[in-house]
XYZ file of C-alpha atoms in Angstrom:
393
model
C 111.805 88.574 132.555
C 109.270 86.080 132.494
C 108.283 82.784 131.796
C 106.526 79.916 128.975
C 103.468 77.426 129.848
C 105.047 76.606 126.825
C 102.622 75.194 124.571
C 102.825 78.044 122.321
C 104.290 78.937 119.070
C 108.001 79.414 119.204
C 107.756 83.166 119.187
C 111.407 83.763 119.850
C 111.115 86.845 117.702
C 114.578 86.993 116.285
C 116.441 90.233 116.255
C 115.176 92.474 113.528
C 117.037 91.899 110.281
C 118.499 95.337 109.786
C 121.368 96.119 107.525
C 124.621 96.457 109.413
C 124.623 100.186 108.669
C 121.049 100.706 109.694
C 119.913 102.078 113.044
C 116.759 101.424 114.980
C 114.085 104.034 114.837
C 112.066 104.441 118.045
C 109.356 102.248 116.581
C 111.921 99.588 115.731
C 113.204 99.639 119.275
C 109.714 99.212 120.656
C 109.187 96.227 118.407
C 112.166 94.552 119.968
C 110.516 94.878 123.367
C 106.950 94.200 122.319
C 106.981 91.156 120.064
C 103.400 90.360 120.927
C 101.929 93.219 118.975
C 102.459 91.300 115.768
C 100.761 88.261 117.254
C 97.610 89.750 118.700
C 95.559 87.408 116.605
C 96.979 84.417 118.480
C 94.467 84.390 121.298
C 95.534 82.379 124.295
C 99.046 81.906 122.877
C 97.998 80.978 119.401
C 96.141 78.207 117.682
C 97.103 74.605 117.996
C 98.380 74.518 114.453
C 100.971 77.176 115.154
C 102.139 76.109 118.568
C 105.484 74.362 118.479
C 106.967 74.931 121.874
C 106.253 73.533 125.265
C 105.023 75.490 128.253
C 108.448 76.981 128.851
C 108.242 79.516 126.059
C 105.052 81.204 126.986
C 106.979 83.569 129.141
C 107.510 85.956 126.283
C 103.762 86.453 125.753
C 103.203 89.495 127.907
C 100.967 90.955 125.197
C 98.327 88.357 126.094
C 97.718 89.709 129.589
C 94.510 91.419 128.507
C 93.245 88.254 126.826
C 93.770 86.174 129.953
C 92.277 88.870 132.166
C 89.139 89.058 130.045
C 88.742 85.294 129.791
C 89.239 84.868 133.527
C 86.615 87.411 134.577
C 84.070 86.290 131.990
C 84.565 82.636 132.931
C 84.385 83.468 136.639
C 81.075 85.299 136.220
C 79.665 82.448 134.146
C 80.792 79.992 136.826
C 78.637 81.575 139.546
C 75.321 80.117 138.272
C 77.018 76.721 137.968
C 78.120 76.817 141.597
C 74.766 78.092 142.858
C 72.831 75.348 141.070
C 75.112 72.492 142.122
C 73.167 70.256 144.561
C 76.327 69.148 146.355
C 77.367 72.723 147.129
C 73.828 73.589 148.211
C 73.972 70.706 150.676
C 77.424 71.654 151.971
C 76.565 75.309 152.571
C 72.938 74.807 153.552
C 71.095 76.889 150.966
C 68.530 76.244 148.255
C 68.142 77.963 144.904
C 64.671 78.551 143.422
C 63.627 75.871 140.965
C 61.660 76.520 137.800
C 61.110 74.926 134.426
C 64.533 74.379 132.889
C 66.514 75.260 136.020
C 68.198 71.855 135.849
C 69.925 73.019 132.659
C 71.527 76.111 134.181
C 74.694 74.394 135.392
C 75.228 72.347 132.190
C 74.631 75.265 129.820
C 76.900 77.694 131.649
C 79.551 74.986 132.029
C 79.546 74.380 128.283
C 80.111 78.090 127.664
C 82.966 78.227 130.183
C 84.529 75.105 128.674
C 84.439 76.485 125.127
C 85.471 80.035 126.027
C 88.023 79.384 128.749
C 88.891 75.696 128.489
C 89.316 74.867 124.803
C 92.405 77.135 124.475
C 94.196 74.937 127.040
C 93.422 71.908 124.890
C 94.884 73.740 121.899
C 98.016 74.464 123.913
C 98.314 70.768 124.799
C 98.543 69.688 121.155
C 102.309 70.415 120.878
C 102.922 68.342 124.026
C 101.164 65.412 122.394
C 102.986 65.990 119.122
C 106.365 66.156 120.882
C 105.498 63.295 123.241
C 106.372 65.491 126.207
C 103.356 65.613 128.532
C 103.270 68.641 130.780
C 100.937 70.985 132.595
C 98.726 71.733 129.605
C 98.120 68.081 128.780
C 97.308 67.366 132.409
C 94.853 70.270 132.542
C 93.328 69.239 129.216
C 92.887 65.675 130.441
C 91.074 66.812 133.573
C 88.716 69.294 131.922
C 87.996 67.039 128.935
C 87.165 63.999 131.058
C 84.994 65.997 133.453
C 83.222 67.741 130.562
C 82.516 64.569 128.567
C 81.406 62.584 131.600
C 79.192 65.394 132.855
C 77.439 65.699 129.497
C 76.979 61.935 129.352
C 75.545 61.976 132.868
C 72.760 64.289 131.682
C 71.466 61.838 129.096
C 72.416 58.383 130.369
C 71.578 58.562 134.081
C 75.195 58.383 135.231
C 74.607 60.354 138.397
C 75.736 63.881 139.147
C 78.330 65.327 136.800
C 81.493 67.294 137.530
C 80.324 70.657 136.250
C 81.411 72.720 139.247
C 84.821 71.033 139.323
C 85.176 71.763 135.605
C 84.491 75.501 135.821
C 86.578 76.061 138.963
C 89.566 74.288 137.419
C 89.326 76.439 134.288
C 88.988 79.599 136.394
C 92.073 78.732 138.465
C 94.218 78.015 135.406
C 93.090 81.231 133.690
C 93.925 83.178 136.839
C 97.383 81.618 136.959
C 98.098 82.545 133.344
C 96.827 86.082 133.865
C 99.049 86.588 136.924
C 102.054 85.309 135.009
C 101.412 87.525 131.987
C 100.974 90.550 134.243
C 104.333 89.872 135.881
C 105.917 89.814 132.426
C 104.412 93.177 131.555
C 105.528 94.723 134.824
C 109.042 93.378 134.392
C 109.161 94.872 130.887
C 108.056 98.325 132.020
C 111.614 99.631 132.351
C 112.366 98.585 128.771
C 109.305 100.408 127.493
C 110.590 103.519 129.249
C 113.977 103.020 127.574
C 112.369 102.760 124.158
C 110.654 106.105 124.700
C 114.056 107.740 125.210
C 115.012 107.137 121.598
C 114.400 110.172 119.383
C 112.510 109.927 116.112
C 115.048 111.974 114.198
C 118.709 112.937 114.273
C 120.516 116.068 113.103
C 123.050 114.832 110.573
C 126.096 117.065 110.078
C 126.988 117.001 106.382
C 130.590 117.238 105.090
C 130.011 120.882 104.122
C 128.907 121.694 107.683
C 125.217 121.973 106.925
C 122.765 120.155 109.166
C 119.991 117.956 107.817
C 117.286 116.351 109.922
C 116.880 112.663 109.095
C 115.212 109.563 110.589
C 117.308 107.739 113.157
C 116.868 104.562 111.112
C 118.817 106.185 108.269
C 121.980 106.761 110.300
C 125.106 104.886 109.245
C 128.422 104.126 110.860
C 130.779 107.134 111.060
C 127.981 109.627 110.447
C 128.407 112.847 112.429
C 125.350 113.989 114.374
C 124.609 117.124 116.367
C 123.055 116.613 119.802
C 121.648 119.792 121.303
C 121.110 120.414 125.052
C 118.090 118.479 126.313
C 118.034 116.129 123.333
C 118.413 112.353 123.366
C 121.519 110.869 121.804
C 120.287 108.969 118.698
C 123.026 106.323 118.461
C 126.079 104.984 120.234
C 129.138 106.998 119.357
C 132.208 108.986 120.327
C 132.230 112.710 121.049
C 134.003 114.433 118.161
C 133.459 117.997 119.343
C 131.961 119.766 122.334
C 131.615 119.267 126.064
C 128.550 118.430 128.142
C 127.070 116.431 130.987
C 125.016 113.413 129.935
C 122.319 111.698 131.975
C 122.749 107.924 131.579
C 120.647 106.926 134.593
C 117.948 105.130 132.613
C 120.542 102.920 130.906
C 123.518 102.456 133.217
C 121.896 103.236 136.557
C 124.405 106.021 137.235
C 122.469 108.583 139.269
C 124.773 111.555 138.553
C 125.329 113.159 135.139
C 128.502 111.961 133.423
C 130.942 114.520 131.993
C 131.580 113.979 128.288
C 134.503 115.499 126.432
C 136.108 114.863 123.055
C 136.880 111.145 122.742
C 134.310 110.045 125.338
C 131.802 107.362 124.452
C 128.082 108.107 124.565
C 125.125 105.731 124.613
C 121.997 105.896 122.489
C 118.981 106.971 124.531
C 120.940 108.948 127.127
C 120.073 112.633 127.586
C 122.448 115.461 126.728
C 122.078 118.163 129.371
C 123.917 121.461 129.166
C 126.084 121.664 126.071
C 126.052 120.840 122.376
C 127.874 117.712 121.252
C 128.930 116.444 117.883
C 128.979 112.668 117.983
C 130.606 110.270 115.521
C 128.313 107.241 115.225
C 130.089 104.007 116.214
C 127.206 101.548 116.529
C 123.772 101.272 114.968
C 120.921 98.819 114.915
C 121.450 95.620 116.878
C 124.968 96.710 117.845
C 123.840 99.512 120.160
C 123.936 99.141 123.927
C 120.189 99.732 124.117
C 119.455 96.872 121.716
C 121.815 94.690 123.738
C 119.940 95.425 126.958
C 116.677 94.522 125.274
C 118.147 91.256 124.042
C 119.175 90.426 127.610
C 115.671 91.037 128.889
C 114.168 89.057 126.027
C 116.476 86.154 126.889
C 115.445 86.434 130.525
C 111.776 86.315 129.584
C 112.336 83.118 127.627
C 114.364 81.386 130.332
C 112.945 79.162 133.052
C 113.696 78.980 136.745
C 114.327 75.775 138.646
C 110.840 76.101 140.080
C 109.311 76.154 136.616
C 111.503 73.319 135.368
C 110.522 71.237 138.378
C 106.848 72.094 137.876
C 107.010 71.021 134.221
C 108.672 67.733 135.149
C 106.203 67.148 137.965
C 103.293 67.748 135.595
C 104.714 65.189 133.161
C 105.189 62.604 135.895
C 101.739 63.350 137.293
C 100.155 62.788 133.886
C 101.547 59.272 133.646
C 100.728 58.671 137.300
C 97.124 59.825 136.831
C 96.581 57.597 133.800
C 98.240 54.676 135.559
C 96.218 55.064 138.754
C 93.003 55.449 136.735
C 93.719 52.200 134.891
C 94.602 50.467 138.142
C 91.397 51.758 139.724
C 89.350 50.439 136.821
C 91.022 47.027 136.959
C 90.753 46.564 140.725
C 87.139 47.703 141.016
C 86.157 45.648 137.978
C 87.709 42.549 139.541
C 86.035 43.313 142.866
C 82.483 44.228 141.855
C 82.479 44.317 138.069
C 82.569 47.326 135.782
C 79.554 49.437 136.638
C 78.595 53.063 137.267
C 80.399 53.106 140.607
C 83.665 51.979 138.972
C 83.312 54.489 136.141
C 82.762 57.333 138.596
C 85.918 56.394 140.513
C 88.000 56.325 137.335
C 86.696 59.725 136.242
C 87.270 61.167 139.717
C 90.916 60.042 139.666
C 91.530 61.732 136.309
C 89.798 64.951 137.380
C 91.467 65.385 140.775
C 94.901 64.565 139.344
C 95.119 68.036 137.810
C 97.383 70.168 140.033
C 95.151 73.174 140.721
C 97.631 74.594 143.222
C 100.612 74.016 140.937
C 98.879 75.873 138.121
C 98.526 78.945 140.336
C 101.586 78.668 142.589
C 104.248 78.766 139.865
C 102.900 81.956 138.210
C 102.680 83.573 141.650
C 106.316 82.690 142.342
C 107.317 84.186 138.991
C 105.263 87.342 139.602
C 106.632 87.939 143.097
C 110.267 87.247 142.186
C 110.351 89.338 139.010
C 108.513 92.244 140.630
C 110.847 92.190 143.623
C 113.897 92.096 141.355
C 112.632 95.025 139.287
C 111.934 97.073 142.422
C 115.508 96.497 143.566
C 117.050 97.439 140.231
C 118.117 93.921 139.247
C 118.293 93.144 135.521
C 117.852 89.388 135.214
C 119.241 87.599 132.185
C 118.604 84.084 133.465
C 115.993 83.063 136.010
C 118.318 80.518 137.547
C 120.530 83.443 138.530
C 117.544 85.212 140.087
C 116.873 82.201 142.309
C 120.481 82.344 143.529
C 120.386 86.089 144.229
C 120.449 87.143 147.885
C-alpha cells in the first residue's frame, strides 16, 4: 500500500506480458510484488533523466528502503561535526569546541559531503517537477538546500557573515528520515504479499492423457491441463476439482480460518494448501488471470494511489513554493527601498527561502502513511485505494 514523493520514474511496472496460456512460476509471482529488484541501480528513485512522475508515484519504491536508511544514517553522522562546530549552536547551548589549525573548515567540508551524498538526489527528483511545471515538495526542498548551500559557500570566501551549514544538513537529514520511514511502511505493507508468493510451488504434476504423471514447471501449465495435487502440496493454479475429495486451507488468500471442503466441481485457488486427500484439478486460470495475481494487482494499485493527506501535502508544497519565491522577492524589494541592497538584505532573502521548506511536512506525511498502512495490515484490511483507508472506521 504505499505512497510516491513522486519525482521518480514512472515505474508502474505493468503486468508481466505472459501468453494467455502461460502461468506464473513462483519467481514470476515474486516479480509482480517486487518491481524494485529490477531497478536497484536507480538510487534514490532513479536519476533525473529517467524520472517522469511527480512525488505521488514514489510509493511503489519499497525496494529503496535500504538506500534511504543508509543515506540517512551516514548523513546524520556527518552532520554531528557540523552542529558541534557551529558558533550559533555553541552560544545557544553554552559549550565550546577545541580550535586548531583548519578547524574553521570542519563545518563547511562535512556540509559539502552531506549535500552531495544526501541532498543532490532530492535535486534530481525535482527535475521532473520543473519539466512538468508542477512545483511540489521536491522542488521546495531543492530550493532550500541549494540556496543555503550556495550562500554558505559564498560566505566563506566573500565575507558574507555566517552561513547556513547547520540548517542545510538538518534539513537533508529530516527529509531522508521521512523517505526512509515511508519506504519502510511500504515494505511492511507488502509483507503479506511476499508470504503469498512463497506459497506458489515451483513445479506441478501434470496428468497426461494416458494417465501418466509428468513433473513440469508451473509456468508451463496451460488452460484445461489436469494436475495432481497431493496432500500437503500447494495448488499450482486456479481450477476446478475433477476428481477426489479433500480439505483445502485458503486462509492466506481468502482469510477463511477453517479448512474448506472441496469435492468434484468445487473451485480451488492457486497458492492454497491441500490438506488430507489427493485432488485432480482442471486448470481454469493461469498467469495474470489467477486470483493470486489479481490480489497482487490490487496491492500494487494501492501502493501507487495517494491519500487525501498526501494530495493536500503536494498541493500545499506547490503553493508554498510560489509563496516562498514571492515573499523572497517582496523582501528584497522592500529592504532595498528602505536601506538599499546590502548584506543585511541578502541575508533576509536567503533566510526566507531556507525557512520556507516544510521540514515538518516532509516528515509528517510519511509518518501518517506508515501508521495508517501498518494499522490496516495488523487488522487484516487489504487497501486498494488510500482514500478508502482514510474513510475506514
